[in-house]
Tab-separated table of C-alpha atoms in Angstrom:
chain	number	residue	atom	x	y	z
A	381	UNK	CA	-52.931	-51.173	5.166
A	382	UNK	CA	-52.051	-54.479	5.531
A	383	UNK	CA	-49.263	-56.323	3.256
A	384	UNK	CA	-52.469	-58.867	2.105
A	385	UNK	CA	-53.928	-55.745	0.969
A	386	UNK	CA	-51.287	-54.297	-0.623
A	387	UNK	CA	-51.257	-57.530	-2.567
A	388	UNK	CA	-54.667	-57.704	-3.578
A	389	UNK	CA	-54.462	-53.687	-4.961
A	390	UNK	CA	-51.572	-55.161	-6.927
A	391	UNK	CA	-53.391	-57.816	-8.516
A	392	UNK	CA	-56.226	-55.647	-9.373
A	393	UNK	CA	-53.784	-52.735	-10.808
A	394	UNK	CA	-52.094	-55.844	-12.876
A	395	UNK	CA	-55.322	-56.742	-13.717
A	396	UNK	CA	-56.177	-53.268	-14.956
A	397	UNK	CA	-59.603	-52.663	-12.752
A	398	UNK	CA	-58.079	-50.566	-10.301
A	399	UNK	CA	-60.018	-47.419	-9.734
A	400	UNK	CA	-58.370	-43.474	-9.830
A	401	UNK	CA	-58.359	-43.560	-6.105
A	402	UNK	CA	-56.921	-47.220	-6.003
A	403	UNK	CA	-53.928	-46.079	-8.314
A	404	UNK	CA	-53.785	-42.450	-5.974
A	405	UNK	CA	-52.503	-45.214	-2.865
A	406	UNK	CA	-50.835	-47.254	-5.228
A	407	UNK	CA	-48.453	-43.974	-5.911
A	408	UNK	CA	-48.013	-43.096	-2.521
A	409	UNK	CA	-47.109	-46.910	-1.732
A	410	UNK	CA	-44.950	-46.396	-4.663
A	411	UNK	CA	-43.387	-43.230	-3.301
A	412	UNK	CA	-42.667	-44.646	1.006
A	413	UNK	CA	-40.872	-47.670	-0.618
A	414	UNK	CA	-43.408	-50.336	0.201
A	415	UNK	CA	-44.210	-51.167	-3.168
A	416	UNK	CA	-41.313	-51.829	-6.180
A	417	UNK	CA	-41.907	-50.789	-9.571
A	418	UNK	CA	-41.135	-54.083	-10.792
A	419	UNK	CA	-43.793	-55.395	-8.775
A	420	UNK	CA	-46.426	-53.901	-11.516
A	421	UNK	CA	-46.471	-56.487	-14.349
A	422	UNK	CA	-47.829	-54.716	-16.974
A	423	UNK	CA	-45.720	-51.744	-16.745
A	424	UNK	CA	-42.726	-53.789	-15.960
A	425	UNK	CA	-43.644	-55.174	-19.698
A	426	UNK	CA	-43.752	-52.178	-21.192
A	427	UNK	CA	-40.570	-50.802	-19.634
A	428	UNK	CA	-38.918	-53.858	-20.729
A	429	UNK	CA	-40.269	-52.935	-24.152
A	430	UNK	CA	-38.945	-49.624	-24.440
A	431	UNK	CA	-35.723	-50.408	-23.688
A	432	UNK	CA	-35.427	-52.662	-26.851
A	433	UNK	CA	-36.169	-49.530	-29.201
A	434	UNK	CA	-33.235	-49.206	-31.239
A	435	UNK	CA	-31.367	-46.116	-31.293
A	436	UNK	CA	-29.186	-45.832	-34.341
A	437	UNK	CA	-25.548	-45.640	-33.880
A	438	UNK	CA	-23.804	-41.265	-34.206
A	439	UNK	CA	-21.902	-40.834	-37.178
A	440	UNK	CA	-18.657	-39.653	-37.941
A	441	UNK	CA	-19.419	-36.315	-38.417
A	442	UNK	CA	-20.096	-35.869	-34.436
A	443	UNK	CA	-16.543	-36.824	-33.815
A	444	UNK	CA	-15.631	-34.615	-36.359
A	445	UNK	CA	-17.069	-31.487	-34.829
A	446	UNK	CA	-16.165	-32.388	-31.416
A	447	UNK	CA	-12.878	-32.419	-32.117
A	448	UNK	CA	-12.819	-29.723	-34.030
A	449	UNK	CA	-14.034	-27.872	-31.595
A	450	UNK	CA	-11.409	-28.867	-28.604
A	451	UNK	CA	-8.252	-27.873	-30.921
A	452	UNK	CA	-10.536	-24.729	-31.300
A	453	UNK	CA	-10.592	-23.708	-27.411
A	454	UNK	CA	-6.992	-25.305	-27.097
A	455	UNK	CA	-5.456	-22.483	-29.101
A	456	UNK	CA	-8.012	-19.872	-27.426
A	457	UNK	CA	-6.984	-21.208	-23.954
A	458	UNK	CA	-3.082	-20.538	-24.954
A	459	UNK	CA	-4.237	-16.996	-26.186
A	460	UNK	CA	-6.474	-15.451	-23.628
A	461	UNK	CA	-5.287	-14.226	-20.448
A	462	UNK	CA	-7.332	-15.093	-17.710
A	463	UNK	CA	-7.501	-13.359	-14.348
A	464	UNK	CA	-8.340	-16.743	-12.661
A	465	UNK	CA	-5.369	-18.514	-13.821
A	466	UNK	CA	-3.199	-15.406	-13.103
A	467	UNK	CA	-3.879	-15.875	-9.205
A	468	UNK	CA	-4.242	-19.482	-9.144
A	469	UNK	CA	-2.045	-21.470	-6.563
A	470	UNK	CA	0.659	-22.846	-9.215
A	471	UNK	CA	1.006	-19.670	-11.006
A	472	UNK	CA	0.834	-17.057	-7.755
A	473	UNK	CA	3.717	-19.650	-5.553
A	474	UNK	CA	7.046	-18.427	-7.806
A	475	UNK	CA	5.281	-15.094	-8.081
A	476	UNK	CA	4.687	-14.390	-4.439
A	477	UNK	CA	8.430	-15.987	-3.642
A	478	UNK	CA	9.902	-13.516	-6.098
A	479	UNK	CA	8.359	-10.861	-4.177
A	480	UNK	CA	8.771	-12.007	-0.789
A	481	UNK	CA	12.812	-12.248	-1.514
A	482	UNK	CA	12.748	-9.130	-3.539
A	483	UNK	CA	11.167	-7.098	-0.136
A	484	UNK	CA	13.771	-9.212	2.154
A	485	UNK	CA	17.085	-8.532	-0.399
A	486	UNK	CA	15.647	-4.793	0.075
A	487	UNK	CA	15.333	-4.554	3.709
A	488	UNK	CA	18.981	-5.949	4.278
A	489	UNK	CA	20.135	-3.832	1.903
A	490	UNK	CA	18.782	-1.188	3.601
A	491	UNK	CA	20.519	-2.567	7.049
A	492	UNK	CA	23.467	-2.149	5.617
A	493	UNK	CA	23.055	1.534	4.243
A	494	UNK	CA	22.094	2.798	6.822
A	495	UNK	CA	25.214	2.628	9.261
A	496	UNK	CA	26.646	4.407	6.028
A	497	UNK	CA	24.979	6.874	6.356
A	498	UNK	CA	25.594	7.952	9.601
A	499	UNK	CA	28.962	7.297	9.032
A	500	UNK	CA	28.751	10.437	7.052
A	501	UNK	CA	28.595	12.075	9.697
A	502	UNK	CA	31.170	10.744	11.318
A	503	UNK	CA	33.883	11.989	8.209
A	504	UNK	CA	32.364	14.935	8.282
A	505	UNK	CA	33.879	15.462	11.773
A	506	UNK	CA	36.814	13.868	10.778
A	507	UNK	CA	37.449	15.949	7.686
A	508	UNK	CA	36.892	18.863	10.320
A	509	UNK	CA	39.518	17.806	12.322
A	510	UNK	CA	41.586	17.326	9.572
A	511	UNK	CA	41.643	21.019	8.276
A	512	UNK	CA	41.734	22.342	11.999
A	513	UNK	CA	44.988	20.393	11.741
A	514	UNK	CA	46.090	21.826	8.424
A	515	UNK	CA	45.385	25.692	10.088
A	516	UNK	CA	47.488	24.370	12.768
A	517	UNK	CA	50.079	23.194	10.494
A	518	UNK	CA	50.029	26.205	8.556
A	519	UNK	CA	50.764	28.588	11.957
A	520	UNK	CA	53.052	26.557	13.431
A	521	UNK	CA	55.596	26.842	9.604
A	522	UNK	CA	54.442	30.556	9.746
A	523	UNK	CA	55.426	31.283	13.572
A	524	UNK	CA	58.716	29.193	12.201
A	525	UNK	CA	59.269	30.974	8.894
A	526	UNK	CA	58.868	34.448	10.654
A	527	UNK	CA	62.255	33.691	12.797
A	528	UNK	CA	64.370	33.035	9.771
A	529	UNK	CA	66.840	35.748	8.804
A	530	UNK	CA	65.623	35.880	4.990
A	531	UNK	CA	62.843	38.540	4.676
A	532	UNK	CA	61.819	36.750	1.462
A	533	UNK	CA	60.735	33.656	4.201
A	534	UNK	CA	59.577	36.106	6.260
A	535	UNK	CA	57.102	37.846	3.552
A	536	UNK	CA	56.212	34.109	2.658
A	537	UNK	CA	54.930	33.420	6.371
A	538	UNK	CA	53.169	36.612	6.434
A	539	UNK	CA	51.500	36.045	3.088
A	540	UNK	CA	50.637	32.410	4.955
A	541	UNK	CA	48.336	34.185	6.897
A	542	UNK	CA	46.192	35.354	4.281
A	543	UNK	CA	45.470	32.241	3.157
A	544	UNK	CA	44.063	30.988	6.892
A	545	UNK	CA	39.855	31.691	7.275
A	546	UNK	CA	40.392	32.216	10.864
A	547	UNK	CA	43.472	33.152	12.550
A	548	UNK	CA	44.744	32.667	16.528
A	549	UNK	CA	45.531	35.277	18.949
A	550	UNK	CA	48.974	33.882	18.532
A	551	UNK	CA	49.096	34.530	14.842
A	552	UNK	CA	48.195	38.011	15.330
A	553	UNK	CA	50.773	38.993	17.854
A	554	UNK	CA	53.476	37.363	15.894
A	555	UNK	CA	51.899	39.716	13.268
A	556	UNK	CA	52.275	42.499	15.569
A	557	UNK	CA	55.764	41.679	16.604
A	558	UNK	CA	56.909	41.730	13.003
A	559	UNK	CA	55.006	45.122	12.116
A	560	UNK	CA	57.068	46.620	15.120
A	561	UNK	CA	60.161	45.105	14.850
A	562	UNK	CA	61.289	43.506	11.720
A	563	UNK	CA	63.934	45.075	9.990
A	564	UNK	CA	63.177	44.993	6.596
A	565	UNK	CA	60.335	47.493	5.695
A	566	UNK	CA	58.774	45.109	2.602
A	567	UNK	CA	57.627	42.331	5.541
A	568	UNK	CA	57.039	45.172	8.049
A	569	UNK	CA	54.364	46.596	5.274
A	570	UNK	CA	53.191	43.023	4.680
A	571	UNK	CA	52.516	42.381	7.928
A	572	UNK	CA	49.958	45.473	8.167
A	573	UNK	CA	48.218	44.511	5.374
A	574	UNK	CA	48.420	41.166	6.806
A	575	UNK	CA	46.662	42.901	9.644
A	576	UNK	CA	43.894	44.630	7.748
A	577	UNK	CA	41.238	42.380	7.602
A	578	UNK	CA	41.569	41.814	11.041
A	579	UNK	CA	41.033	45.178	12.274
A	580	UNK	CA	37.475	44.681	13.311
A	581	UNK	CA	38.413	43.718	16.422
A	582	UNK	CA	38.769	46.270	19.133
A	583	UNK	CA	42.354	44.272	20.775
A	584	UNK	CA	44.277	44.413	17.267
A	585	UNK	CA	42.810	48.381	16.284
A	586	UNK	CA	44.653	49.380	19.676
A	587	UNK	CA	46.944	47.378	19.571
A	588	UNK	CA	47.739	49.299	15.763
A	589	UNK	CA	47.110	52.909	17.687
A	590	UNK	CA	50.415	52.184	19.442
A	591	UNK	CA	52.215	50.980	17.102
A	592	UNK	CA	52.501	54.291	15.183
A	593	UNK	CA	54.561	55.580	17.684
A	594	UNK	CA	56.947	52.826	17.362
A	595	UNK	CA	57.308	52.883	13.514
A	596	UNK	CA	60.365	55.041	11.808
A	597	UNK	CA	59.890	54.185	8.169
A	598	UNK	CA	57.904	56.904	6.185
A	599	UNK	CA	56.176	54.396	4.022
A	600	UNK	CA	54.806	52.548	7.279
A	601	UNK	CA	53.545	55.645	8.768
A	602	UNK	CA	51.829	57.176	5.780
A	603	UNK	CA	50.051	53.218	5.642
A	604	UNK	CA	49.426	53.399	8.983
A	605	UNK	CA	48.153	57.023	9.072
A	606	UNK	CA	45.706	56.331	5.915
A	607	UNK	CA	44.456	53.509	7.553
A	608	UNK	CA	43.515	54.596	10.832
A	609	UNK	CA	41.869	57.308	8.255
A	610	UNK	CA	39.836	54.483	6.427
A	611	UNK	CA	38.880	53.017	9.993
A	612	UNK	CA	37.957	56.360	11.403
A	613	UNK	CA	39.860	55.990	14.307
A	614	UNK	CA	39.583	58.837	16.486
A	615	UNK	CA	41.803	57.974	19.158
A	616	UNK	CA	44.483	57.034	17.076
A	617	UNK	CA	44.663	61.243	16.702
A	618	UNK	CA	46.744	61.332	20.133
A	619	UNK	CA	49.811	58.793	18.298
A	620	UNK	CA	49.589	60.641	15.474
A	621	UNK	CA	50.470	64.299	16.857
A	622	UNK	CA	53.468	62.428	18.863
A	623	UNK	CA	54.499	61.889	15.434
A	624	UNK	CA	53.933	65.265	14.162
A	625	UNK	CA	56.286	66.669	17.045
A	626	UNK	CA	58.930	63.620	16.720
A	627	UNK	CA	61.903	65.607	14.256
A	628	UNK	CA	62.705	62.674	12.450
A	629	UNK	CA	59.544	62.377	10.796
A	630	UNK	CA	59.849	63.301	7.169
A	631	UNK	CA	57.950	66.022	6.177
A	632	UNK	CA	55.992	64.569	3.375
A	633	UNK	CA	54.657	62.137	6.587
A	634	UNK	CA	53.634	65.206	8.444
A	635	UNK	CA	52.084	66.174	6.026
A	636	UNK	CA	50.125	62.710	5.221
A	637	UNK	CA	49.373	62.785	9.249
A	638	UNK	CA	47.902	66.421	9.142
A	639	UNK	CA	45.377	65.652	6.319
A	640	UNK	CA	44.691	62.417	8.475
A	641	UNK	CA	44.341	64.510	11.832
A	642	UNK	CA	41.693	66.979	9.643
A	643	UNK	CA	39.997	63.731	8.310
A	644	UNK	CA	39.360	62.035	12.088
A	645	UNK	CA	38.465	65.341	13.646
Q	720	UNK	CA	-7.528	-46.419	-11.468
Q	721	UNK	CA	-8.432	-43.212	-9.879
Q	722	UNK	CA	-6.513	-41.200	-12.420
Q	723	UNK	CA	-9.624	-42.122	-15.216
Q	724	UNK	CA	-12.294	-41.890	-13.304
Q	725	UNK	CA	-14.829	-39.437	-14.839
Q	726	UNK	CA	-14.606	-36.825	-11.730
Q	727	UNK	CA	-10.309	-37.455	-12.055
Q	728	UNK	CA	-10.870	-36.424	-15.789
Q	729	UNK	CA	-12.660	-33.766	-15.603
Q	730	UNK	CA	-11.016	-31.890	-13.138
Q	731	UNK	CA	-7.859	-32.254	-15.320
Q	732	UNK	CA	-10.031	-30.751	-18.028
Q	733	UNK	CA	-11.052	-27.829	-15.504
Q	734	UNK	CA	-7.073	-27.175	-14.698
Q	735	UNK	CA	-6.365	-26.908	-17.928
Q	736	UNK	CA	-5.561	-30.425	-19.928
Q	737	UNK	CA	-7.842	-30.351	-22.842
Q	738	UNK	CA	-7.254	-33.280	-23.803
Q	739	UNK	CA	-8.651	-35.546	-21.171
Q	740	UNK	CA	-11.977	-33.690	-22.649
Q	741	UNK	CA	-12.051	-36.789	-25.418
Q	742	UNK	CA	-11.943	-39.781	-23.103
Q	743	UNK	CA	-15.083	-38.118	-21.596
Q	744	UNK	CA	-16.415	-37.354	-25.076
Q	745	UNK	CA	-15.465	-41.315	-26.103
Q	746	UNK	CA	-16.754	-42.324	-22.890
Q	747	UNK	CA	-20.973	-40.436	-22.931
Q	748	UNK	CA	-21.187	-39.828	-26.960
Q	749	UNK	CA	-23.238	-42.637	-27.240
Q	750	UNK	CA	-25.207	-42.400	-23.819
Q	751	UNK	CA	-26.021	-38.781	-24.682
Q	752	UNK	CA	-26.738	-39.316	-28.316
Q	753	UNK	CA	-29.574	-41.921	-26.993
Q	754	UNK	CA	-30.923	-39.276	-24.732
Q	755	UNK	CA	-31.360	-36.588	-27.526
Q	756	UNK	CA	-32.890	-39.439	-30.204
Q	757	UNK	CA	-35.483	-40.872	-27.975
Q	758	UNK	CA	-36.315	-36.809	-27.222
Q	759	UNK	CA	-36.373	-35.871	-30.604
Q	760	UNK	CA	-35.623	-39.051	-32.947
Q	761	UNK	CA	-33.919	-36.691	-35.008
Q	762	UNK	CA	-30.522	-38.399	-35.546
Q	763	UNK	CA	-28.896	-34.991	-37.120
Q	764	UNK	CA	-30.442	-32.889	-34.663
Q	765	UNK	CA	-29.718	-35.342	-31.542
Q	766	UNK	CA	-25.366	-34.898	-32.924
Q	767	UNK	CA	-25.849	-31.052	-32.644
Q	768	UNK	CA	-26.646	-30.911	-28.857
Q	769	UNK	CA	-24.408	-33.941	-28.192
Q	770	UNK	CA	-21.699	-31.339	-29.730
Q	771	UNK	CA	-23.617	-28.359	-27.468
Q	772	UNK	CA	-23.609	-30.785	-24.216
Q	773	UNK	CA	-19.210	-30.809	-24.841
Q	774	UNK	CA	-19.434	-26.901	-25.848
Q	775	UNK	CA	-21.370	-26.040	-22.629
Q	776	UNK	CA	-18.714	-28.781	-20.754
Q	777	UNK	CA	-15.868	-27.147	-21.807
Q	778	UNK	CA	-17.131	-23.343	-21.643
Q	779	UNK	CA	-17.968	-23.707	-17.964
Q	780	UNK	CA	-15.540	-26.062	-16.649
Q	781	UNK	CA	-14.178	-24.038	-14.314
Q	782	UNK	CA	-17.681	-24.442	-12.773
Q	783	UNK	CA	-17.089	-28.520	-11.719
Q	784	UNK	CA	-16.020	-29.106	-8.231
Q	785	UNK	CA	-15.677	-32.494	-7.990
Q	786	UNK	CA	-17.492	-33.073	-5.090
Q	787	UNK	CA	-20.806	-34.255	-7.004
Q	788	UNK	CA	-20.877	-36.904	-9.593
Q	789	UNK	CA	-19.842	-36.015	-13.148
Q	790	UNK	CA	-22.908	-37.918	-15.153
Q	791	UNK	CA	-25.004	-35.898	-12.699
Q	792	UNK	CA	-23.588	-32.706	-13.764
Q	793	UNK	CA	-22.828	-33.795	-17.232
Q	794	UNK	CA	-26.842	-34.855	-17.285
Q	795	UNK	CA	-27.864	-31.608	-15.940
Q	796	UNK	CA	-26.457	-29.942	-19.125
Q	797	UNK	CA	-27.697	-32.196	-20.936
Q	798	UNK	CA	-31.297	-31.424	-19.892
Q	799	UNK	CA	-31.045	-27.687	-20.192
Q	800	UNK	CA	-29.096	-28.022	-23.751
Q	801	UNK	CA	-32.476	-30.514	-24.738
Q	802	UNK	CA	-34.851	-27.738	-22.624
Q	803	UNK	CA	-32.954	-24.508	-24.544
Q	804	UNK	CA	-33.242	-26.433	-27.714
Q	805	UNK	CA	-37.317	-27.098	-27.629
Q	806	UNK	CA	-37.786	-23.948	-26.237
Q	807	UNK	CA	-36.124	-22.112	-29.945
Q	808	UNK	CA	-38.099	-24.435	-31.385
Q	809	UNK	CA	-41.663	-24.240	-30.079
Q	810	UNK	CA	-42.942	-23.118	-33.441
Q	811	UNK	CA	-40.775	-25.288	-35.652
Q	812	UNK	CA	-42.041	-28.363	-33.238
Q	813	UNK	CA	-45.994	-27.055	-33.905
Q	814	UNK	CA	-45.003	-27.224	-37.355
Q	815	UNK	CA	-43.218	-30.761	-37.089
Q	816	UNK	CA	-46.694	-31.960	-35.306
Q	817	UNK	CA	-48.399	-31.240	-38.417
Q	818	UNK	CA	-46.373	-32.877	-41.050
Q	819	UNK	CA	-46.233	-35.807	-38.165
Q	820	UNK	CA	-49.396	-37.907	-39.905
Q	821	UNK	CA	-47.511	-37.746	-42.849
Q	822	UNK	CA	-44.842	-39.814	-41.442
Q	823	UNK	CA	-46.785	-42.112	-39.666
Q	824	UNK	CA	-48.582	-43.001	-42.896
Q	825	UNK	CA	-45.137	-43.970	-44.640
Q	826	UNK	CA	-44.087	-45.456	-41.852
Q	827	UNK	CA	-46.925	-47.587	-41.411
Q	828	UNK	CA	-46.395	-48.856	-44.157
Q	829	UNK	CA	-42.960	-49.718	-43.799
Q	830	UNK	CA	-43.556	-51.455	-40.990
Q	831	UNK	CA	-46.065	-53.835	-42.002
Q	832	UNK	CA	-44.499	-56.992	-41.329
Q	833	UNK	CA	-43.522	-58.906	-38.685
Q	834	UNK	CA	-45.491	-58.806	-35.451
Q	835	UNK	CA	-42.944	-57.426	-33.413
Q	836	UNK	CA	-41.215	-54.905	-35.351
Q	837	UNK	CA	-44.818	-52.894	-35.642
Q	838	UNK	CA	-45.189	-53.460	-32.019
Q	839	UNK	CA	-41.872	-51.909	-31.566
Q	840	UNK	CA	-42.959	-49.247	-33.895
Q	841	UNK	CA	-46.135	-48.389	-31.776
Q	842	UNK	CA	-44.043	-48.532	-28.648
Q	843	UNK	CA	-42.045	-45.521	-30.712
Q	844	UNK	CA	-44.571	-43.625	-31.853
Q	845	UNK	CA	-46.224	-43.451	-28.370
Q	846	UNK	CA	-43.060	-42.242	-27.070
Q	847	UNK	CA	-43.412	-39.708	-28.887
Q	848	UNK	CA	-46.463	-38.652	-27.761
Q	849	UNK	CA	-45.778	-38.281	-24.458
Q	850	UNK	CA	-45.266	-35.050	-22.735
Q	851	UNK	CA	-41.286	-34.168	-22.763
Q	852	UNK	CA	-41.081	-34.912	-18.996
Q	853	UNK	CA	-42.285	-37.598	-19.197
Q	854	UNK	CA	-40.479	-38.687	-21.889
Q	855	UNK	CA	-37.807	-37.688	-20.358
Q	856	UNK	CA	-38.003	-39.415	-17.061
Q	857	UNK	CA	-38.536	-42.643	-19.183
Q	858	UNK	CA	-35.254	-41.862	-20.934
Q	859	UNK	CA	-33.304	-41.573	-18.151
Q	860	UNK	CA	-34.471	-44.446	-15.824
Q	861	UNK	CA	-34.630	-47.043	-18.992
Q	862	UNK	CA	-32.302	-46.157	-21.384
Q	863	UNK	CA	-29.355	-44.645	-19.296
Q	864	UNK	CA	-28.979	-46.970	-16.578
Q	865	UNK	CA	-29.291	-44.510	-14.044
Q	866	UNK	CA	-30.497	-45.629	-10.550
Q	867	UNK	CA	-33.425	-43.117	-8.941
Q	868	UNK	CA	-31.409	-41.892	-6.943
Q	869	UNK	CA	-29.124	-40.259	-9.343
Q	870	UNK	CA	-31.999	-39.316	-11.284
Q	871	UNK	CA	-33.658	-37.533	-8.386
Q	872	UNK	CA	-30.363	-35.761	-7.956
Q	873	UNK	CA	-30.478	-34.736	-11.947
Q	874	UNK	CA	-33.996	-33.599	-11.158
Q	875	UNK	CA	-33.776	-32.126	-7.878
Q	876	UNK	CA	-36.266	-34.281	-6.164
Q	877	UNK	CA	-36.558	-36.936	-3.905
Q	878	UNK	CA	-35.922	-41.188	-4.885
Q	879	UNK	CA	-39.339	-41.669	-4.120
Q	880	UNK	CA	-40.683	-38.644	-6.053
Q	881	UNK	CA	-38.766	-40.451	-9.069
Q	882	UNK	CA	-40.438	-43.399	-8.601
Q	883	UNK	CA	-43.945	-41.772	-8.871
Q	884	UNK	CA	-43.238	-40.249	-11.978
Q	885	UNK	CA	-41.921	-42.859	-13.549
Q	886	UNK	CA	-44.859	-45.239	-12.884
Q	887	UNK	CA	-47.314	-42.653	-13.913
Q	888	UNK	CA	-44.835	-41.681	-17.324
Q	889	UNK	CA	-45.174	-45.932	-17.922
Q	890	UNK	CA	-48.789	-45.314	-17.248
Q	891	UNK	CA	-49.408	-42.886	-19.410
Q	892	UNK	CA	-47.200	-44.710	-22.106
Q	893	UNK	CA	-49.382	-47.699	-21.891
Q	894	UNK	CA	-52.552	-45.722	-22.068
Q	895	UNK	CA	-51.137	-44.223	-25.253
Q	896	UNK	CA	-49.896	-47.464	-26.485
Q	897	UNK	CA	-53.350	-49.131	-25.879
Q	898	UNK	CA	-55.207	-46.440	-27.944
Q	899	UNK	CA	-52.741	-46.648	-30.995
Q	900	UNK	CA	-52.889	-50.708	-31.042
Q	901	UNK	CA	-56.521	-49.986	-31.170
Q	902	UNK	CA	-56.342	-47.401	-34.054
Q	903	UNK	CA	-54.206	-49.373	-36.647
């Protein structure tokens, strides 16, 4: 359609003869852009009109309510917890640093632990090598103590022994040597019950077979003879009768030996 | 200037400051009291969803992005607070319909003066009669401001779409007006 007759359908829609179909081309006019509303007089008018209806002014009371109402959800917004707010961005930042430096502070903390730790380790070699030094200590003033001339030092280094876990081959002969040779009895006597715990081992029970032979005091060779009786020590029987036929041998010891002899046969 | 424009406002509202809510409520009390008298020309009625329009604004808050316009939003509530409100009220309205001729008769008579203020009066009265959407779409183009384009986006339709309805609401509006001027 031309704009001419655009303009006539106006003037008959102003006029108020256009038809149902006439106003159905109007609206679609109306609706592409081609025709303004303000080109339609009469409702142009009325629209006009309208706007001049008078609305009264709200009263006080609205105001009233409305800000009674805002104070209201003020003081519930300071109340409620709300999970929204909890992981909003200004709220979560110091929360998230906190943690962040909380897992960091732990982790270097834990750097530095952990050498500790192993570290333990470490001592616990070095508190080994410590006490294998004390043991060695402890021989070396017991080998030393059993060359002085008083037997009261003497007994004291033997009685050194039994406070060592784990004595040295060394240890034992010097045992040996005093159970044979001292002079005084009392440390001979210690010395084989220094001896006793180690008589186990197959080296020192020999090494205690032959030493009967060499022993003159009584009380030695009744010890001696009970304990090869409390060890069972069959071969011990040969020493033993060298004994029996030696005349010095007192004849309560002969006796002790015989009951051994019966005993080990 | 940016720091009181509506959208500025409101998202301060939405993060929390309250109080911004009243420059908004200063700002529209009077724009959305209009829309809820020429609805319902019920001034006591028309303060009570003003007050609901704020409630709703407030309750979902959190809601407003800021990327649209806030009279758009703010007349989107406003619509389904008027909507919710006749819906309650279908019977009340029935009955309101019916005691209607008695207040035309007294206000008739009121009104029987000067030319003008009984042509204003008829104007009113066939307001009234229109359908609520079309009332509606009257409301908002004439006595809001709002360009069709805004309206359309209230609406959810097209400019042009607006445009149609509002020349057939005037339409209809005249039509009604005609036959009242005829009756008294």
């Amino acid at each position: 359609m031309e704009r001419n007759e655009i303009k006539a359908l106006l003037v008959k829609y102003n006029a108020g003869q256009a038809s149902a179909e006439e106003v159905n081309i109007l609206e679609k006019y109306i609706e592409a852009g081609v025709i303004d509303l303000s080109e339609l007089q009469e409702l142009q008018v009325i629209g006009e009109q309208i706007m001049q209806l008078e609305v009264p002014a709200p009263s006080l009371q609205l105001d009233d309510n409305f800000y009674q109402m805002l104070a209201q959800e003020k003081k519930s917004q300071l109340n409620s917890f709300s999970w929204k707010k909890f992981f909003a961005w200004p709220e979560m930042l110091p929360r998230l640093a906190f943690a962040s430096v909380t897992l960091l502070a732990g982790l270097a903390i834990g750097y530095w632990v952990r050498p500790q730790a192993s570290e333990g380790t470490a001592n616990n070699g070095q508190i080994a090598e410590l006490s294998q030094q004390v043991t060695d200590l402890k021989e070396m003033m017991m080998l030393s103590l059993l060359e002085k001339e008083s037997a009261t030092d003497r007994l004291k280094a033997v009685s050194l022994t039994q406070e060592m876990d784990q004595v040295s081959t060394k240890v034992t002969r010097a045992l040996f040597e005093t159970l044979n040779n001292d002079s005084n009895v009392n440390v001979r006597l210690a010395a084989l019950d220094a001896l006793k715990p180690y008589a186990r081992e197959s080296s020192v029970r020999e090494e205690l077979i032959r030493s009967i032979a060499k022993q003159e005091s009584p009380l030695v060779q009744v010890e001696l003879a009970e304990m090869m009786a409390a060890l069972q020590e069959k071969s011990s029987v040969k020493e033993l009768e060298k004994l029996l036929q030696q005349q010095n041998t007192a004849k309560e010891v002969k006796q002790k030996i015989r009951e051994t002899i019966q005993v080990l046969i | 200037m940016d720091a009181l424009t509506d959208n500025a406002l409101m998202l301060k509202v939405r993060d929390g400051d309250l109080d911004k809510m009243s420059l908004l409520f200063e700002r529209y009390k009077k724009p959305l009291f209009g829309f809820f008298y020429h609805m319902n020309k019920d001034a006591e009625l028309s303060e009570d969803l003003v007050q609901n329009v704020f409630l709703r604004i407030l309750k979902y808050r959190y809601l407003f992005r800021g990327d649209g316009d806030f009279r758009t939003w703010m007349f989107h509530i406003a619509r389904n607070v008027s909507h919710d409100h006749f819906r309650k009220n279908k019977i009340a309205a029935k009955d309101s319909l019916e005691t209607w001729q008695d207040r035309l008769g007294s206000d008739e008579n009121r009104s029987s003066g000067i030319q003008r203020e009984e042509e204003m009066h008829l104007l009113s009265m066939a307001m009234d009669r229109l359908p609520e959407d079309k009332r509606e779409i009257l409301v908002l183009s004439k006595f809001q401001d709002k360009k069709y384009k805004e309206i359309g986006e209230i609406l959810g339709c097209t400019e042009g779409a607006v445009k149609v309805k509002v020349f057939r609401a005037l339409q209809e509006l005249k039509e009604m007006y005609q036959k009242l001027e005829t009756r008294y």
